[in-house]
Amino acid sequence: MFLLSALGIFSFLEIKDIIHDNSKKIIEKSHDSIQKITHSAISDSIKELDKKSQDMIENQTLSIANSVADFLKKRDKDILYLANQKINQKSLENFYNRKNSAIHIPVNYQYNDKIDKWIPLNTPILRQNKEVAKLQDNAKEFHKINIKPARKKLIPIYKEITYYNLQGQEIYKVSSLDKKLKNISLKQNTYCRAEEYYQKSLKLKKNEIYVSQVIGEYIPSPIIGSFTKAKAQLANIKFEPKKYAYAGIENPVGKKFDGIIRFVTPVYKKNKLQGYLTFALDHQHIMDFTDFVEPISAASLDISDASKGNYAFMWSSEFKSISHPRDYFIVGYNRQTGEIVPGWIDEELASAFKKSGKKNLNLFLKEQPLFLNQSLKKKPNTAQIKKGQIALDCRYLNFAPQCQGWSQLTEDGGYGSFIIFWSNVWKLTTAATIPYYTGQYKNSKRGFGFITIGANTEEFHKAATKTKEKIDKDLAKEENSIEENILQITKHIFQNIKSHTNNMILITIILIILVIYVAIYIANHISNKINSVTIGIEKIKERDFEYQIETKGKDEIGKLKNAFNEMAQSINFLNKDLQNKLYTDELTKLKNRMSFWKDINNYSNPTLYLLDIDLFKNINDYYGVKAGNFVLVEFAHLLRKFAQDKQMNIYRIGSDEYLLLGKKSTYKVIKNTIETLSQLVSNTHFINHDLHVDITISFTCGISAGEGNLLEKADLALNEAVRKKVSYLIYSDSNQNMNKHKNHMFWKEKIQYAISNDMIIPFFQEIIDIKNPKNKKYEALIRIKDEVENKIISPYFFLDIAKEAKLYPQLTQIMVEKTFKFFEHKDVFFSLNLSIDDIRNKKTVNFIYKKIHQYNVQNKLIFELLETEEIGDFEEVKPFIKLMKRLGVKFAIDDFGSGYSNFSYLLQIKPDYIKIDGSLIKNLTLNSNEYHIVDAIVKFAKTLDAKVIAEHVSSKNIITALSNFDIDYLQGFYFSEPSNKLT
């Protein structure tokens, strides 16, 4: 019996270990399965949250870019309005004093020596709102957040308004920059000695506007990041933060970048040019669009903050930084010399500059390729940090590959984003074109420039990550608890064996079953609880942010469920808040343009009314912006009630533009609707005693119906109604003025199709050497091969539209590629037309340079520059001409005598050939005006040692007339028509 008992005890001990081990394996397997499901669900949730945040921040970037463009367009309206008024000192002062706009006021900070950190001064503490719902029906998960209003102040929009005469002498002036009247034809008398608007203004026509780049003094900083005493000591400088650049929360007492954007337009009186009006826009207003943006939060910042990596900034169309939370990154000028302070470069480029022996980094950079092999592997030039000269010029910021990414995103005027590993974190970075195309910006698809936002991707899914950490922690706790329970049970079994040996076998069997049951029960219990959390995560993945997990217990799993519910509520609130901001106009609370594009898909052949308040600008100018906003809000209330009665949707899509969207209507219903609304508005008085406003308003309306781009059609109808001075017009395809865009779109699509399908081809026309007819030259001329209609299309039909549609650079590059390849192995000279826009386009210039070397055509290539295109500042084209001539390329001036006839610029170009314009040649007879002009051109060309080519030679009589001049070459249909083969 003893031996049997002993054997039973030892056997039971072995069984105890087996039960313990197997129970542990069951728990571990259950734990692994739960963890795998949970982690997979959370991983999917993170991806969805990241994608949602990416879309929202892209839209936020686009919204800021559009807001900047709208603000700049208002400045265009301002200067054109004042230019058409009586100009004197008083009128300038009155206008200057009326034009104010609000900007953010940053919170005051002071330096704390104890913690070596900047801390806010007298900043109110925001406490969480514990308010409960007033009605029981609303009590479940009631969550109210009060957003602290941004601190703002009104400041003048313009730093300066001036009027100067045709010689550049200022006559009237209102200025916070320099009150002394100066002659601004001298560059040293302009802001930072850097402006050249006098020379630019001489080329302006009536109602044209010159708009400068951002101009201001560069503010250096030898410290990047927070300006502390510890960092100052490391940089071996005194702790003098006020002496260096402002950087928001990182240096809140530094010097702020003080920039302007210059607007200029000519002033006419009785169609005679009198002088020029200029506005110097305070650049603070532009920076205010980005400095206080917090992409992760719905609220704006109290002070600009780049320390966390989540911020917005702005670049010019030339890829120069023009707004940044750290002002030392903004490109500026040397106030003493008027030269631009060169941007931050990488070590490799710095080494090449040093080896070149050149003294001026700006001149060196002009000769370098743009965006040269940009990579994270490249290192920044530390020598520039020590000098404090670290402005950002994306073209040469070769250690920052996101620059090339932004270029790619915005190259066609669009927007987008990508994720990059920057500063040891994964960051989402966006870019959106600023669609402002006045003056010099009309030649850039990027318009005024582009907005970028950077945001750490970890911030997008922080709540889901915390949930994962909590699940792991709680699972570990539950696993330990189960193991302890099993140990207690097996211990109890062992004690009972000692006292109940006779019942050992029966008890053992019972206890084994009991232990297994308990282990399975506990594992199932945990699985069920975790499964409910998994279901909740799946709901998040499906974007059901309102789903809540039922919570009963107060154990660790119960706390986990509560944490999940709080996370879901936070995500739901943020999602709704962002959706609301995305689709709602902030001032009137009406739906906005994005909401319209979303809603119109739900209509079949709808009717659209585009309303524009008449002379609204006069209300703003006379009564002030607050009164203007009052009128906009009250007009919105009136339209909302009208739209409700008519079962229509209403939107505000611009400053004073509203949309009414209704179902399909007959002409009679449309006419009745707009006339009823017009009568209602004219009978309404907009009264606000506090603002001293008591006015009536009217509106002009463009109407479209049916299919297609209704907003574009309504806008065309509105413009035509304004032109005809009628209250409304309905869009009609038969109206030529409304239908001009169709021809534009037809040719734009034809050009795009030709580019995509290799239908752009070069034709060649021979140029005859009078002294040696066998020594031929050829001019390459662009054509479109229309395979559908089986014909060749002349550039007369499409070239101007290509320029408007910004397709011209592609045409030039195709002609360069095909023409160079055609003449690669031919021993003849050939010429190719280049426009000034081609030379200004760095991408095109780099392409030409590459293809010249690829096909080795530099010694037989002639570039023809159109004399009908005004070069303006010769410095723009001088580097290109100098580089090409150094390679052996020759230059011709095409169509000379038809355009600006700028003889001084001819002297600087020193052309090898001058081509006399065909309009002079085809009308050439003895003793005619054309005869004397041709005689003068030929004599002038000979003084330059340039060969003369007569174009458009079409008859024997013209050849006879030309024999009286010392002309070298002839070209025209008399000899040959352009062909795709050499004659």
mmCIF file of C-alpha atoms in Angstrom, residues 409-618:
data_model
loop_
_atom_site.group_PDB
_atom_site.id
_atom_site.type_symbol
_atom_site.label_atom_id
_atom_site.label_comp_id
_atom_site.label_asym_id
_atom_site.label_seq_id
_atom_site.Cartn_x
_atom_site.Cartn_y
_atom_site.Cartn_z
ATOM 1 C CA LEU A 409 4.466 67.568 -57.469
ATOM 2 C CA THR A 410 3.965 71.165 -58.646
ATOM 3 C CA GLU A 411 5.538 71.116 -62.129
ATOM 4 C CA ASP A 412 2.102 71.116 -63.791
ATOM 5 C CA GLY A 413 0.426 73.500 -61.320
ATOM 6 C CA GLY A 414 -1.021 70.801 -59.081
ATOM 7 C CA TYR A 415 -0.503 69.459 -55.578
ATOM 8 C CA GLY A 416 0.238 66.227 -53.715
ATOM 9 C CA SER A 417 2.455 64.620 -51.062
ATOM 10 C CA PHE A 418 4.967 61.913 -50.224
ATOM 11 C CA ILE A 419 6.622 60.447 -47.116
ATOM 12 C CA ILE A 420 10.366 60.850 -46.468
ATOM 13 C CA PHE A 421 12.717 59.801 -43.662
ATOM 14 C CA TRP A 422 13.959 63.215 -42.508
ATOM 15 C CA SER A 423 15.666 64.172 -39.203
ATOM 16 C CA ASN A 424 15.367 60.557 -38.008
ATOM 17 C CA VAL A 425 11.568 60.421 -38.320
ATOM 18 C CA TRP A 426 9.143 59.484 -41.091
ATOM 19 C CA LYS A 427 7.515 62.708 -42.277
ATOM 20 C CA LEU A 428 4.623 63.421 -44.582
ATOM 21 C CA THR A 429 5.443 66.420 -46.750
ATOM 22 C CA THR A 430 2.940 68.118 -49.044
ATOM 23 C CA ALA A 431 3.181 70.749 -51.781
ATOM 24 C CA ALA A 432 0.457 72.828 -53.472
ATOM 25 C CA THR A 433 0.820 75.455 -56.216
ATOM 26 C CA ILE A 434 -0.228 79.033 -55.373
ATOM 27 C CA PRO A 435 -2.467 79.824 -58.403
ATOM 28 C CA TYR A 436 -1.571 83.499 -58.839
ATOM 29 C CA TYR A 437 -0.472 84.362 -62.399
ATOM 30 C CA THR A 438 -0.110 88.160 -62.593
ATOM 31 C CA GLY A 439 2.912 89.791 -64.263
ATOM 32 C CA GLN A 440 6.057 87.674 -64.284
ATOM 33 C CA TYR A 441 4.170 84.772 -62.661
ATOM 34 C CA LYS A 442 2.032 84.171 -65.757
ATOM 35 C CA ASN A 443 5.005 82.290 -67.241
ATOM 36 C CA SER A 444 5.180 79.816 -64.360
ATOM 37 C CA LYS A 445 2.887 76.815 -63.918
ATOM 38 C CA ARG A 446 3.657 77.180 -60.220
ATOM 39 C CA GLY A 447 2.260 80.724 -60.258
ATOM 40 C CA PHE A 448 3.506 82.735 -57.278
ATOM 41 C CA GLY A 449 5.152 79.614 -55.819
ATOM 42 C CA PHE A 450 3.944 76.806 -53.612
ATOM 43 C CA ILE A 451 2.958 75.925 -50.031
ATOM 44 C CA THR A 452 4.497 72.963 -48.222
ATOM 45 C CA ILE A 453 3.527 71.326 -44.929
ATOM 46 C CA GLY A 454 5.634 68.838 -42.973
ATOM 47 C CA ALA A 455 4.119 66.536 -40.350
ATOM 48 C CA ASN A 456 5.459 63.575 -38.355
ATOM 49 C CA THR A 457 3.475 60.478 -39.362
ATOM 50 C CA GLU A 458 3.700 59.111 -35.781
ATOM 51 C CA GLU A 459 1.297 61.875 -34.737
ATOM 52 C CA PHE A 460 -1.422 60.547 -37.084
ATOM 53 C CA HIS A 461 -1.866 57.235 -35.272
ATOM 54 C CA LYS A 462 -0.664 58.024 -31.739
ATOM 55 C CA ALA A 463 -3.957 56.884 -30.187
ATOM 56 C CA ALA A 464 -3.874 53.521 -32.016
ATOM 57 C CA THR A 465 -0.227 52.993 -30.993
ATOM 58 C CA LYS A 466 -1.089 53.654 -27.344
ATOM 59 C CA THR A 467 -3.956 51.178 -27.599
ATOM 60 C CA LYS A 468 -1.546 48.529 -28.917
ATOM 61 C CA GLU A 469 0.849 49.174 -26.018
ATOM 62 C CA LYS A 470 -1.992 48.900 -23.513
ATOM 63 C CA ILE A 471 -3.241 45.626 -25.051
ATOM 64 C CA ASP A 472 0.270 44.126 -24.809
ATOM 65 C CA LYS A 473 0.556 45.242 -21.189
ATOM 66 C CA ASP A 474 -2.877 43.937 -20.200
ATOM 67 C CA LEU A 475 -2.312 40.587 -21.946
ATOM 68 C CA ALA A 476 0.933 40.151 -20.021
ATOM 69 C CA LYS A 477 -0.871 40.865 -16.742
ATOM 70 C CA GLU A 478 -3.637 38.364 -17.548
ATOM 71 C CA GLU A 479 -1.061 35.727 -18.506
ATOM 72 C CA ASN A 480 0.781 36.143 -15.189
ATOM 73 C CA SER A 481 -2.506 35.992 -13.305
ATOM 74 C CA ILE A 482 -3.494 32.696 -15.012
ATOM 75 C CA GLU A 483 -0.087 31.173 -14.265
ATOM 76 C CA GLU A 484 -0.455 32.092 -10.615
ATOM 77 C CA ASN A 485 -3.938 30.516 -10.554
ATOM 78 C CA ILE A 486 -2.593 27.284 -12.061
ATOM 79 C CA LEU A 487 0.223 27.136 -9.491
ATOM 80 C CA GLN A 488 -2.287 27.619 -6.696
ATOM 81 C CA ILE A 489 -4.533 24.872 -8.062
ATOM 82 C CA THR A 490 -1.694 22.354 -8.521
ATOM 83 C CA LYS A 491 -0.404 23.164 -5.033
ATOM 84 C CA HIS A 492 -3.822 22.481 -3.604
ATOM 85 C CA ILE A 493 -3.901 19.151 -5.474
ATOM 86 C CA PHE A 494 -0.571 18.110 -3.945
ATOM 87 C CA GLN A 495 -1.757 18.887 -0.401
ATOM 88 C CA ASN A 496 -4.968 16.925 -0.881
ATOM 89 C CA ILE A 497 -3.000 13.908 -2.169
ATOM 90 C CA LYS A 498 -1.123 13.701 1.155
ATOM 91 C CA SER A 499 -4.296 13.567 3.213
ATOM 92 C CA HIS A 500 -6.503 11.559 0.845
ATOM 93 C CA THR A 501 -4.294 8.897 -0.625
ATOM 94 C CA ASN A 502 -7.080 6.306 -0.805
ATOM 95 C CA ASN A 503 -9.175 8.595 -3.047
ATOM 96 C CA MET A 504 -6.149 9.724 -5.000
ATOM 97 C CA ILE A 505 -7.023 8.219 -8.367
ATOM 98 C CA LEU A 506 -10.604 9.469 -8.353
ATOM 99 C CA ILE A 507 -9.663 12.917 -7.028
ATOM 100 C CA THR A 508 -6.788 13.118 -9.495
ATOM 101 C CA ILE A 509 -9.080 12.472 -12.436
ATOM 102 C CA ILE A 510 -11.613 14.993 -11.148
ATOM 103 C CA LEU A 511 -8.971 17.638 -10.501
ATOM 104 C CA ILE A 512 -7.335 17.101 -13.888
ATOM 105 C CA ILE A 513 -10.678 17.664 -15.582
ATOM 106 C CA LEU A 514 -11.310 20.658 -13.321
ATOM 107 C CA VAL A 515 -7.904 22.230 -14.055
ATOM 108 C CA ILE A 516 -8.312 21.777 -17.790
ATOM 109 C CA TYR A 517 -11.809 23.217 -17.612
ATOM 110 C CA VAL A 518 -10.600 26.210 -15.562
ATOM 111 C CA ALA A 519 -7.713 26.826 -17.965
ATOM 112 C CA ILE A 520 -10.008 26.619 -20.990
ATOM 113 C CA TYR A 521 -12.608 28.815 -19.266
ATOM 114 C CA ILE A 522 -10.056 31.496 -18.396
ATOM 115 C CA ALA A 523 -8.559 31.427 -21.925
ATOM 116 C CA ASN A 524 -12.049 31.700 -23.481
ATOM 117 C CA HIS A 525 -12.944 34.481 -21.033
ATOM 118 C CA ILE A 526 -9.906 36.510 -22.096
ATOM 119 C CA SER A 527 -10.465 35.666 -25.774
ATOM 120 C CA ASN A 528 -14.064 36.932 -25.630
ATOM 121 C CA LYS A 529 -12.984 40.179 -24.008
ATOM 122 C CA ILE A 530 -10.113 40.732 -26.429
ATOM 123 C CA ASN A 531 -12.378 39.772 -29.332
ATOM 124 C CA SER A 532 -14.700 42.689 -28.503
ATOM 125 C CA VAL A 533 -11.684 45.024 -28.681
ATOM 126 C CA THR A 534 -10.676 43.425 -32.008
ATOM 127 C CA ILE A 535 -14.184 44.057 -33.369
ATOM 128 C CA GLY A 536 -13.834 47.696 -32.309
ATOM 129 C CA ILE A 537 -10.506 47.993 -34.124
ATOM 130 C CA GLU A 538 -12.068 46.470 -37.256
ATOM 131 C CA LYS A 539 -14.786 49.143 -37.021
ATOM 132 C CA ILE A 540 -12.063 51.842 -36.923
ATOM 133 C CA LYS A 541 -10.488 50.209 -39.967
ATOM 134 C CA GLU A 542 -13.889 50.488 -41.706
ATOM 135 C CA ARG A 543 -13.957 54.231 -40.694
ATOM 136 C CA ASP A 544 -16.859 53.701 -38.268
ATOM 137 C CA PHE A 545 -15.465 56.133 -35.693
ATOM 138 C CA GLU A 546 -18.761 56.295 -33.751
ATOM 139 C CA TYR A 547 -18.625 52.605 -32.714
ATOM 140 C CA GLN A 548 -18.299 52.081 -28.924
ATOM 141 C CA ILE A 549 -17.355 48.846 -27.136
ATOM 142 C CA GLU A 550 -19.719 47.809 -24.356
ATOM 143 C CA THR A 551 -17.926 48.036 -20.983
ATOM 144 C CA LYS A 552 -19.044 46.197 -17.835
ATOM 145 C CA GLY A 553 -16.086 45.154 -15.717
ATOM 146 C CA LYS A 554 -13.461 47.349 -14.099
ATOM 147 C CA ASP A 555 -10.587 44.908 -14.635
ATOM 148 C CA GLU A 556 -7.624 45.607 -16.932
ATOM 149 C CA ILE A 557 -9.589 44.552 -20.024
ATOM 150 C CA GLY A 558 -12.395 46.888 -18.981
ATOM 151 C CA LYS A 559 -9.920 49.759 -18.672
ATOM 152 C CA LEU A 560 -8.552 48.804 -22.083
ATOM 153 C CA LYS A 561 -12.062 49.030 -23.581
ATOM 154 C CA ASN A 562 -12.557 52.470 -21.999
ATOM 155 C CA ALA A 563 -9.210 53.615 -23.438
ATOM 156 C CA PHE A 564 -10.260 52.344 -26.881
ATOM 157 C CA ASN A 565 -13.619 54.178 -26.646
ATOM 158 C CA GLU A 566 -11.845 57.419 -25.708
ATOM 159 C CA MET A 567 -9.481 56.986 -28.668
ATOM 160 C CA ALA A 568 -12.413 56.388 -31.048
ATOM 161 C CA GLN A 569 -14.227 59.475 -29.695
ATOM 162 C CA SER A 570 -11.102 61.627 -30.199
ATOM 163 C CA ILE A 571 -10.640 60.370 -33.746
ATOM 164 C CA ASN A 572 -14.358 60.876 -34.482
ATOM 165 C CA PHE A 573 -14.284 64.436 -33.143
ATOM 166 C CA LEU A 574 -11.132 65.304 -35.132
ATOM 167 C CA ASN A 575 -12.596 63.707 -38.271
ATOM 168 C CA LYS A 576 -15.862 65.665 -37.994
ATOM 169 C CA ASP A 577 -14.061 68.915 -37.193
ATOM 170 C CA LEU A 578 -11.721 68.571 -40.185
ATOM 171 C CA GLN A 579 -14.603 67.566 -42.478
ATOM 172 C CA ASN A 580 -16.535 70.630 -41.324
ATOM 173 C CA LYS A 581 -13.597 72.969 -41.971
ATOM 174 C CA LEU A 582 -13.007 71.327 -45.349
ATOM 175 C CA TYR A 583 -16.544 71.833 -46.659
ATOM 176 C CA THR A 584 -17.779 74.992 -44.854
ATOM 177 C CA ASP A 585 -17.109 78.689 -45.502
ATOM 178 C CA GLU A 586 -15.721 80.151 -42.273
ATOM 179 C CA LEU A 587 -17.372 83.579 -42.510
ATOM 180 C CA THR A 588 -20.940 82.776 -43.645
ATOM 181 C CA LYS A 589 -21.130 79.124 -42.488
ATOM 182 C CA LEU A 590 -22.456 78.250 -45.952
ATOM 183 C CA LYS A 591 -21.112 75.299 -47.907
ATOM 184 C CA ASN A 592 -17.918 76.121 -49.870
ATOM 185 C CA ARG A 593 -16.485 75.348 -53.312
ATOM 186 C CA MET A 594 -15.267 71.858 -52.317
ATOM 187 C CA SER A 595 -18.733 71.019 -51.024
ATOM 188 C CA PHE A 596 -20.219 72.146 -54.354
ATOM 189 C CA TRP A 597 -18.005 69.776 -56.348
ATOM 190 C CA LYS A 598 -19.053 66.991 -54.006
ATOM 191 C CA ASP A 599 -22.808 67.752 -54.229
ATOM 192 C CA ILE A 600 -23.130 68.330 -57.977
ATOM 193 C CA ASN A 601 -22.491 64.641 -58.681
ATOM 194 C CA ASN A 602 -25.889 63.917 -57.114
ATOM 195 C CA TYR A 603 -27.735 66.022 -59.724
ATOM 196 C CA SER A 604 -28.910 65.137 -63.211
ATOM 197 C CA ASN A 605 -28.867 68.096 -65.656
ATOM 198 C CA PRO A 606 -29.028 70.702 -62.857
ATOM 199 C CA THR A 607 -29.354 74.490 -63.103
ATOM 200 C CA LEU A 608 -26.564 76.649 -61.660
ATOM 201 C CA TYR A 609 -26.749 80.348 -60.746
ATOM 202 C CA LEU A 610 -23.427 82.183 -60.134
ATOM 203 C CA LEU A 611 -24.071 85.470 -58.277
ATOM 204 C CA ASP A 612 -21.539 88.284 -57.891
ATOM 205 C CA ILE A 613 -22.350 91.327 -55.721
ATOM 206 C CA ASP A 614 -22.070 94.509 -57.802
ATOM 207 C CA LEU A 615 -19.370 96.990 -56.742
ATOM 208 C CA PHE A 616 -18.665 95.063 -53.542
ATOM 209 C CA LYS A 617 -15.109 96.389 -53.519
ATOM 210 C CA ASN A 618 -16.510 99.909 -53.125
#
